[in-house]
Amino acid sequence: MKQKIVVAGNGMVGYKFCEKLIAKNELARYEITVFGEEPRPAYDRVHLSAYFEGKTAEELTMAPLDWYAAHNIQLVLGDPVSFINPVNKTITSMKGVVVSYDKLILATGSAAFVPPIPGSEKDGVFVYRTIEDLDLIMDYSKKARKGAVIGGGLLGLEAAKAVADLGLETHVIEFAPRLMPRQLDEAGAVILKDKIEELGITVHLSKGTASIDGENAIKALTFTDGVVLDVDMLVISAGIKPRDELAVKTGLAVGKRGGIVVNEYMQTSDPNIYAIGECALFQEMIYGLVAPGYEMAEVAVAHIAGIERTFAPYDMSTKLKLLGVDVASYGDCYGTTPQSKTIVFEDKVKGIYKRMNISEDGKTLYGGILVGEAENYNMLLQTFKNGIVLPPNPEDLMLGSRGGSDSSANGLSMLPDEALICSCEGVSKGDICGAVRELNITDMAGMKACNKAGTGCGGCVPLVKDLINDTMKSLGKVVKTVLCEHFAYSRQELYDIVKIQEIKTFDQALDQVGKGCGCEVCKPAIASILSSTWNEMILKHAPLQDTNDKFLANIQKGGTYSVVPRIPGGEITPDKLIVIGSVAKKYNLYTKITGGQRIDMFGAHVHELPDIWEELINAGFESGHAYGKALRTVKSCVGSTWCRFGLHDSVGFAIRIEERYRGLRAPHKLKSAVSGCVRECAEAKSKDFGIIATEKGWNLFVCGNGGSNPQHALLFASDIDEATCIKYIDRFLMFYMKTAEPLSRTATWLNKMEGGINYLKEVVIEDSLGICDQLEREMQFMVDTYACEWAEVVNNPELRKRFKHFVNSDEADPTVAFKTEREQKFPVDWK
Amino acid sequence: MEEKEMPNPIEQLQKVSWIKACTTDSIPENEGGCVMIKGKQIAIFNFTKTGEWFATDNQCPHKMQMILSRGMLGDQAGEPKVACPYHKKTFSLNTGECMSGEEYSIQTYPVKIEKNEVFIGLRD
Ligand SMILES: Cc1cc2nc3c(=O)[nH]c(=O)nc-3n(C[C@H](O)[C@H](O)[C@H](O)COP(=O)(O)OP(=O)(O)OC[C@H]3O[C@@H](n4cnc5c(N)ncnc54)[C@H](O)[C@@H]3O)c2cc1C
Ligand code: SF4
Ligand code: SF4
Ligand code: FES
């Protein structure tokens, strides 16, 4: 007779229970039925916010429906368990299905805790827990302007990011006097608050909410101190409440403040009923993280299968990225262990706070906090967990790479084999190194497939990679960053090979130094190298180009393209503005001013592109290369010509620079800006290279970056004249184009460069490698051979032929559809 | 152009009718092109590197975009594939299976070349 197992709850932990039971290979012994309340199979709640960034519900799914079917699991969705009869051992679902069980698993998770504030039932008030919640929030946010989040803890800040990303003015309201009161101390919380407020989010501390006001929909919040805050949307994210209502109804023991009481085998007060995940209360503690939930699933599976395994109080260390800020806390983060000392490092300018609590003799790490930079978290956590003796200057461990790159390698080798590296999947250092040694695993993808390390929260990935590399080194295997399976070389090596062996086509490269047919990684990389070396018309290598370069335009939702003519320095005559307007009107294009001071026209069918460009080129425009990994724009402020503070002509210099480097293909896009004085209205310090006027000349900054990981450019040379500035930029850009990995911006390139900015100065300014002459010559060649790609296409009937949707008819794609909003056209949303 | 026919198991299993799609020179080397056949958009790929031809749905199942003919060709351990321009999901040109770990797949169609014409096999 098969044992009947019923699982109530198909969340992350309920799913993991099934997966682990199946992994025991004893399926033949069990018959599994799963009831889920939500309409869809279990999904990755930890990465729920990724749904806002375009991940689909399917992509977040833990396993598709087929998986359940393939393993003979009966999965009933949208139908929660509503009644348990522990005497007859049966359950009844809401829709009236009755199933008997031998073992019942409660994996009902938790619900968002909604404090009893009058008005919480109003329209526009949400919680942040399920995909459905997110759909509702997204929908409502379209008509909202100002949003608030109640709760300044981990989940509240996560929700705040979502509200801010939806474009609402965002307020965070926390009852405690500091953010993240469970993970951070006062000083750490202050740094976090500063960083969050820099993003334009307002943080209100020590604020209790008295009522949620408005007639049907929320209009404002009134705080207990009488202050009123106008908002038209609210997300409540003030903690969790274990879903123990079923257990209560059944008469199982529950905790005073909720949670189903379990023993070390995860059994409830009825030995045939188990509780796991966020609904379970173990030694008066609810574990609101996924890793301990997975361990509970493992323990319950073991117990049912008759294997001895017990649950022990779990370490609640966490590392998170909240609103782009790294926050980590581990072990005894407040230093409450008797006779402990504390080392604190604080940099208010950069927004970094680090604290470690150690024993009086300085040998043992008890715990700590990291805010603003948490690179060393994994090493610190491992040191703490494994009780490794601290080095003589323990702060080195926390402050990072001052002691050179060896220190972390030594640290790794000191870890015992049992050290748990991936706590989500329970993979130890010994498992990882063993897989490299015995199974010949050489990369992260292989490791994931082999033992699932790093497939959970992903926090351990850097450490796993280091372990793979270290183990390979110890085996005498070469560790190399290679492009892909087709080329066993790094981009820099290929760059030299292309140049020295005079390789002019991709096939030549494949034949001489590669294998196979190529792929979406090496084709664009080689295309970029070919064009950085020989500067030939980009469409000569059309099959290698990403679709943007293939059609010399940016592909947009729905399959149409956008058109961006170059407007050097952002300066444009009224006549040219009129041309853009009339072209956009004629072809019914959506127009928008870009962040780079030019105009983008969207919604062109592929066959219209050559006609549109013909008109633009006849009016004196040229390609803006918005589609290429190439120089985009050189932004400028008005400078001395108009501005009362301006020191030099920033517009004129910006135009000169933009025209010099236009069309230049590089490992990634390049942006630049010129400001006319220190007020920096052109934001030059956020660019790959930026120039700011000084009394005596210009200051040159390099390797800045906006985007998802902003980084300020660093001062490279001061008070230099225009010619010197251009000379340095020539050398700098060429050196970058030759040595960077594919798709790495100048900031990333510099971060990885040994010796950093000082080394870069030695190479580019002091010519320490003796290559500056060559770099300048190569750049001059690029400048001299520049030609507008669109002009070539427009004048070449063969090339023009490429621009159509069907090869067997001249029709446009009939599936392209638009809608109208704010008097302009937009593509319809994608499914 | 020499005459050649790609062996395709589907053809052996089921009766297909061959429909003339376009001339061989209308699909650039190592690239794709889209044809409309019986109201259906089909992507045809001229895999010049190995001398093979393939045909698949033009629609990418990820976000339902009519785009795969503009994708990039390549191989993974010898398996020919196309990468969607939008989010770089890759699909096997032999089986249509998604090679980036997604559950969805695309339909593939048999192709034959006669003289300088490309024919697509559609099941009756
Ligand atoms: C926005 C967000 C971010 C997070 N970030 C992190 C993070 O970075 N790191 C981390 O470790 N954790 C994080 N968490 C917490 C993590 O998601 C949870 O710890 C984990 O999901 C718990 O899994 P579970 O299966 O116990 O509960 P759940 O995932 O909540 O699943 C329980 C399921 O049971 C269903 N259910 C309830 N009652 C019944 C019933 N009677 N019958 C049938 N079904 C029922 C529920 O509808 C639900 O689908 C985050 C959570 C959220 C919401
Ligand atoms: S290391 Fe951290 S923790 Fe892990 S993927 Fe693994 S867990 Fe999550
Ligand atoms: S950066 Fe200086 S010169 Fe330029 S606009 Fe601002 S204040 Fe004027
Ligand atoms: S639409 Fe094809 S990969 Fe997203």
PDB file of N, CA and C and ligand atoms in Angstrom, chain A residues 8-14 35-38 45-46 48-49 79-82 107-110 128-129 154-155 158 243 245-246 276-279 287-291 320 457, ligand 1:
ATOM      1  N   ALA A   8      -0.740  20.888   1.994  1.00  0.00           N
ATOM      2  CA  ALA A   8      -1.610  22.064   1.911  1.00  0.00           C
ATOM      3  C   ALA A   8      -0.720  23.273   1.723  1.00  0.00           C
ATOM      4  N   GLY A   9      -0.790  23.882   0.542  1.00  0.00           N
ATOM      5  CA  GLY A   9       0.056  25.048   0.268  1.00  0.00           C
ATOM      6  C   GLY A   9       1.080  24.717  -0.800  1.00  0.00           C
ATOM      7  N   ASN A  10       1.018  25.440  -1.919  1.00  0.00           N
ATOM      8  CA  ASN A  10       1.974  25.229  -3.001  1.00  0.00           C
ATOM      9  C   ASN A  10       2.772  26.523  -3.170  1.00  0.00           C
ATOM     10  N   GLY A  11       3.472  26.918  -2.099  1.00  0.00           N
ATOM     11  CA  GLY A  11       4.385  28.059  -2.180  1.00  0.00           C
ATOM     12  C   GLY A  11       5.788  27.539  -2.378  1.00  0.00           C
ATOM     13  N   MET A  12       6.777  28.354  -2.072  1.00  0.00           N
ATOM     14  CA  MET A  12       8.163  27.947  -2.316  1.00  0.00           C
ATOM     15  C   MET A  12       8.528  26.714  -1.508  1.00  0.00           C
ATOM     16  N   VAL A  13       8.109  26.699  -0.237  1.00  0.00           N
ATOM     17  CA  VAL A  13       8.521  25.598   0.632  1.00  0.00           C
ATOM     18  C   VAL A  13       7.708  24.331   0.344  1.00  0.00           C
ATOM     19  N   GLY A  14       6.402  24.498   0.098  1.00  0.00           N
ATOM     20  CA  GLY A  14       5.575  23.345  -0.255  1.00  0.00           C
ATOM     21  C   GLY A  14       6.097  22.670  -1.515  1.00  0.00           C
ATOM     22  N   PHE A  35      -2.609  20.743  -2.536  1.00  0.00           N
ATOM     23  CA  PHE A  35      -3.648  21.754  -2.702  1.00  0.00           C
ATOM     24  C   PHE A  35      -3.010  23.132  -2.614  1.00  0.00           C
ATOM     25  N   GLY A  36      -3.294  23.991  -3.594  1.00  0.00           N
ATOM     26  CA  GLY A  36      -2.763  25.346  -3.556  1.00  0.00           C
ATOM     27  C   GLY A  36      -3.904  26.338  -3.626  1.00  0.00           C
ATOM     28  N   GLU A  37      -3.802  27.381  -2.837  1.00  0.00           N
ATOM     29  CA  GLU A  37      -4.863  28.381  -2.814  1.00  0.00           C
ATOM     30  C   GLU A  37      -4.737  29.332  -3.996  1.00  0.00           C
ATOM     31  N   GLU A  38      -3.486  29.643  -4.376  1.00  0.00           N
ATOM     32  CA  GLU A  38      -3.278  30.586  -5.474  1.00  0.00           C
ATOM     33  C   GLU A  38      -3.603  29.903  -6.809  1.00  0.00           C
ATOM     34  N   ARG A  45       8.893  33.638  -4.901  1.00  0.00           N
ATOM     35  CA  ARG A  45       8.423  34.849  -4.236  1.00  0.00           C
ATOM     36  C   ARG A  45       9.580  35.767  -3.871  1.00  0.00           C
ATOM     37  N   VAL A  46      10.740  35.178  -3.590  1.00  0.00           N
ATOM     38  CA  VAL A  46      11.905  35.986  -3.225  1.00  0.00           C
ATOM     39  C   VAL A  46      12.214  37.020  -4.317  1.00  0.00           C
ATOM     40  N   LEU A  48      10.035  38.248  -6.400  1.00  0.00           N
ATOM     41  CA  LEU A  48       8.748  38.776  -6.834  1.00  0.00           C
ATOM     42  C   LEU A  48       8.900  40.130  -7.528  1.00  0.00           C
ATOM     43  N   SER A  49       9.764  40.984  -6.990  1.00  0.00           N
ATOM     44  CA  SER A  49       9.887  42.335  -7.543  1.00  0.00           C
ATOM     45  C   SER A  49      10.385  42.315  -8.989  1.00  0.00           C
ATOM     46  N   ASP A  79      -7.833  26.059  -4.971  1.00  0.00           N
ATOM     47  CA  ASP A  79      -8.762  25.365  -4.084  1.00  0.00           C
ATOM     48  C   ASP A  79      -8.060  25.035  -2.764  1.00  0.00           C
ATOM     49  N   PRO A  80      -8.149  25.939  -1.760  1.00  0.00           N
ATOM     50  CA  PRO A  80      -7.427  25.702  -0.507  1.00  0.00           C
ATOM     51  C   PRO A  80      -8.068  24.599   0.337  1.00  0.00           C
ATOM     52  N   VAL A  81      -7.250  24.010   1.190  1.00  0.00           N
ATOM     53  CA  VAL A  81      -7.759  23.060   2.180  1.00  0.00           C
ATOM     54  C   VAL A  81      -8.531  23.872   3.209  1.00  0.00           C
ATOM     55  N   SER A  82      -9.787  23.481   3.506  1.00  0.00           N
ATOM     56  CA  SER A  82     -10.551  24.306   4.439  1.00  0.00           C
ATOM     57  C   SER A  82     -10.906  23.572   5.722  1.00  0.00           C
ATOM     58  N   ALA A 107       1.990  23.691   4.579  1.00  0.00           N
ATOM     59  CA  ALA A 107       3.014  24.631   4.086  1.00  0.00           C
ATOM     60  C   ALA A 107       2.262  25.865   3.626  1.00  0.00           C
ATOM     61  N   THR A 108       1.485  26.428   4.552  1.00  0.00           N
ATOM     62  CA  THR A 108       0.549  27.490   4.189  1.00  0.00           C
ATOM     63  C   THR A 108       1.182  28.874   4.211  1.00  0.00           C
ATOM     64  N   GLY A 109       2.462  28.955   4.601  1.00  0.00           N
ATOM     65  CA  GLY A 109       3.172  30.225   4.492  1.00  0.00           C
ATOM     66  C   GLY A 109       2.644  31.286   5.429  1.00  0.00           C
ATOM     67  N   SER A 110       2.694  32.525   4.963  1.00  0.00           N
ATOM     68  CA  SER A 110       2.206  33.603   5.799  1.00  0.00           C
ATOM     69  C   SER A 110       1.488  34.606   4.916  1.00  0.00           C
ATOM     70  N   TYR A 128       1.846  43.350  -0.402  1.00  0.00           N
ATOM     71  CA  TYR A 128       2.876  43.019  -1.386  1.00  0.00           C
ATOM     72  C   TYR A 128       3.315  41.586  -1.137  1.00  0.00           C
ATOM     73  N   ARG A 129       2.601  40.634  -1.681  1.00  0.00           N
ATOM     74  CA  ARG A 129       2.914  39.249  -1.341  1.00  0.00           C
ATOM     75  C   ARG A 129       2.787  38.322  -2.549  1.00  0.00           C
ATOM     76  N   LEU A 154      12.769  45.114   5.667  1.00  0.00           N
ATOM     77  CA  LEU A 154      13.207  44.513   4.422  1.00  0.00           C
ATOM     78  C   LEU A 154      12.106  44.504   3.351  1.00  0.00           C
ATOM     79  N   LEU A 155      10.918  44.011   3.718  1.00  0.00           N
ATOM     80  CA  LEU A 155       9.864  43.919   2.710  1.00  0.00           C
ATOM     81  C   LEU A 155       9.323  45.294   2.340  1.00  0.00           C
ATOM     82  N   GLU A 158      11.606  46.916  -0.137  1.00  0.00           N
ATOM     83  CA  GLU A 158      11.419  46.228  -1.416  1.00  0.00           C
ATOM     84  C   GLU A 158      10.179  46.803  -2.126  1.00  0.00           C
ATOM     85  N   ARG A 243       0.091  31.839   8.444  1.00  0.00           N
ATOM     86  CA  ARG A 243      -1.252  31.358   8.116  1.00  0.00           C
ATOM     87  C   ARG A 243      -1.529  30.102   8.943  1.00  0.00           C
ATOM     88  N   GLU A 245      -4.566  29.560  10.500  1.00  0.00           N
ATOM     89  CA  GLU A 245      -6.008  29.471  10.795  1.00  0.00           C
ATOM     90  C   GLU A 245      -6.535  28.028  10.713  1.00  0.00           C
ATOM     91  N   LEU A 246      -5.978  27.250   9.799  1.00  0.00           N
ATOM     92  CA  LEU A 246      -6.416  25.862   9.641  1.00  0.00           C
ATOM     93  C   LEU A 246      -6.009  25.047  10.873  1.00  0.00           C
ATOM     94  N   ILE A 276       5.741  23.283   7.831  1.00  0.00           N
ATOM     95  CA  ILE A 276       7.059  23.731   7.362  1.00  0.00           C
ATOM     96  C   ILE A 276       6.933  25.110   6.717  1.00  0.00           C
ATOM     97  N   GLY A 277       8.014  25.846   6.682  1.00  0.00           N
ATOM     98  CA  GLY A 277       8.032  27.165   6.040  1.00  0.00           C
ATOM     99  C   GLY A 277       7.593  28.260   6.991  1.00  0.00           C
ATOM    100  N   GLU A 278       7.021  29.294   6.424  1.00  0.00           N
ATOM    101  CA  GLU A 278       6.718  30.493   7.209  1.00  0.00           C
ATOM    102  C   GLU A 278       5.524  30.337   8.135  1.00  0.00           C
ATOM    103  N   CYS A 279       4.800  29.198   8.068  1.00  0.00           N
ATOM    104  CA  CYS A 279       3.689  29.022   8.990  1.00  0.00           C
ATOM    105  C   CYS A 279       4.136  28.309  10.258  1.00  0.00           C
ATOM    106  N   TYR A 287      10.538  31.674  10.927  1.00  0.00           N
ATOM    107  CA  TYR A 287      11.662  31.952  10.034  1.00  0.00           C
ATOM    108  C   TYR A 287      11.147  32.533   8.722  1.00  0.00           C
ATOM    109  N   GLY A 288      11.276  33.840   8.556  1.00  0.00           N
ATOM    110  CA  GLY A 288      10.718  34.511   7.379  1.00  0.00           C
ATOM    111  C   GLY A 288      11.656  34.543   6.194  1.00  0.00           C
ATOM    112  N   LEU A 289      12.477  33.532   6.034  1.00  0.00           N
ATOM    113  CA  LEU A 289      13.396  33.491   4.897  1.00  0.00           C
ATOM    114  C   LEU A 289      13.265  32.134   4.219  1.00  0.00           C
ATOM    115  N   VAL A 290      13.717  32.078   2.988  1.00  0.00           N
ATOM    116  CA  VAL A 290      13.472  30.859   2.236  1.00  0.00           C
ATOM    117  C   VAL A 290      14.455  29.740   2.605  1.00  0.00           C
ATOM    118  N   ALA A 291      15.708  30.072   2.908  1.00  0.00           N
ATOM    119  CA  ALA A 291      16.693  29.012   3.170  1.00  0.00           C
ATOM    120  C   ALA A 291      16.286  28.138   4.367  1.00  0.00           C
ATOM    121  N   LEU A 320      21.217  41.710   1.148  1.00  0.00           N
ATOM    122  CA  LEU A 320      20.188  42.123   0.199  1.00  0.00           C
ATOM    123  C   LEU A 320      20.647  43.345  -0.544  1.00  0.00           C
ATOM    124  N   CYS A 457      18.799  31.900  -3.856  1.00  0.00           N
ATOM    125  CA  CYS A 457      18.835  33.362  -3.832  1.00  0.00           C
ATOM    126  C   CYS A 457      19.979  33.891  -4.668  1.00  0.00           C
TER     127      CYS A 457
HETATM  128  C1  LIG C   1       8.512  40.763  -1.727  1.00  0.00           C
HETATM  129  C2  LIG C   1       9.193  39.657  -0.969  1.00  0.00           C
HETATM  130  C3  LIG C   1      10.590  39.580  -0.955  1.00  0.00           C
HETATM  131  C4  LIG C   1      11.236  38.551  -0.244  1.00  0.00           C
HETATM  132  N1  LIG C   1      12.604  38.518  -0.274  1.00  0.00           N
HETATM  133  C5  LIG C   1      13.242  37.492   0.358  1.00  0.00           C
HETATM  134  C6  LIG C   1      14.666  37.372   0.290  1.00  0.00           C
HETATM  135  O1  LIG C   1      15.345  38.211  -0.336  1.00  0.00           O
HETATM  136  N2  LIG C   1      15.273  36.322   0.901  1.00  0.00           N
HETATM  137  C7  LIG C   1      14.541  35.367   1.568  1.00  0.00           C
HETATM  138  O2  LIG C   1      15.119  34.402   2.082  1.00  0.00           O
HETATM  139  N3  LIG C   1      13.190  35.468   1.668  1.00  0.00           N
HETATM  140  C8  LIG C   1      12.519  36.511   1.080  1.00  0.00           C
HETATM  141  N4  LIG C   1      11.153  36.586   1.162  1.00  0.00           N
HETATM  142  C9  LIG C   1      10.425  35.585   1.986  1.00  0.00           C
HETATM  143  C10 LIG C   1      10.138  34.288   1.214  1.00  0.00           C
HETATM  144  O3  LIG C   1       9.438  34.588   0.040  1.00  0.00           O
HETATM  145  C11 LIG C   1       9.354  33.342   2.077  1.00  0.00           C
HETATM  146  O4  LIG C   1      10.176  32.991   3.168  1.00  0.00           O
HETATM  147  C12 LIG C   1       8.923  32.048   1.374  1.00  0.00           C
HETATM  148  O5  LIG C   1       8.142  32.357   0.253  1.00  0.00           O
HETATM  149  C13 LIG C   1       8.147  31.162   2.326  1.00  0.00           C
HETATM  150  O6  LIG C   1       7.637  30.040   1.643  1.00  0.00           O
HETATM  151  P1  LIG C   1       6.352  29.266   2.123  1.00  0.00           P
HETATM  152  O7  LIG C   1       6.155  28.188   1.160  1.00  0.00           O
HETATM  153  O8  LIG C   1       6.494  28.964   3.569  1.00  0.00           O
HETATM  154  O9  LIG C   1       5.173  30.337   2.025  1.00  0.00           O
HETATM  155  P2  LIG C   1       4.478  30.960   0.735  1.00  0.00           P
HETATM  156  O10 LIG C   1       5.462  31.154  -0.342  1.00  0.00           O
HETATM  157  O11 LIG C   1       3.702  32.111   1.248  1.00  0.00           O
HETATM  158  O12 LIG C   1       3.486  29.838   0.263  1.00  0.00           O
HETATM  159  C14 LIG C   1       2.336  29.447   0.955  1.00  0.00           C
HETATM  160  C15 LIG C   1       1.252  29.112  -0.028  1.00  0.00           C
HETATM  161  O13 LIG C   1       0.224  28.395   0.622  1.00  0.00           O
HETATM  162  C16 LIG C   1      -1.030  28.882   0.187  1.00  0.00           C
HETATM  163  N5  LIG C   1      -2.017  28.544   1.211  1.00  0.00           N
HETATM  164  C17 LIG C   1      -2.280  29.160   2.387  1.00  0.00           C
HETATM  165  N6  LIG C   1      -3.271  28.503   3.055  1.00  0.00           N
HETATM  166  C18 LIG C   1      -3.633  27.457   2.289  1.00  0.00           C
HETATM  167  C19 LIG C   1      -4.595  26.400   2.441  1.00  0.00           C
HETATM  168  N7  LIG C   1      -5.371  26.322   3.499  1.00  0.00           N
HETATM  169  N8  LIG C   1      -4.685  25.492   1.451  1.00  0.00           N
HETATM  170  C20 LIG C   1      -3.909  25.561   0.360  1.00  0.00           C
HETATM  171  N9  LIG C   1      -2.983  26.530   0.165  1.00  0.00           N
HETATM  172  C21 LIG C   1      -2.848  27.475   1.127  1.00  0.00           C
HETATM  173  C22 LIG C   1      -0.789  30.351  -0.012  1.00  0.00           C
HETATM  174  O14 LIG C   1      -1.748  30.934  -0.870  1.00  0.00           O
HETATM  175  C23 LIG C   1       0.601  30.318  -0.653  1.00  0.00           C
HETATM  176  O15 LIG C   1       0.516  30.139  -2.022  1.00  0.00           O
HETATM  177  C24 LIG C   1      10.470  37.596   0.479  1.00  0.00           C
HETATM  178  C25 LIG C   1       9.071  37.690   0.450  1.00  0.00           C
HETATM  179  C26 LIG C   1       8.419  38.698  -0.245  1.00  0.00           C
HETATM  180  C27 LIG C   1       6.915  38.767  -0.228  1.00  0.00           C
END
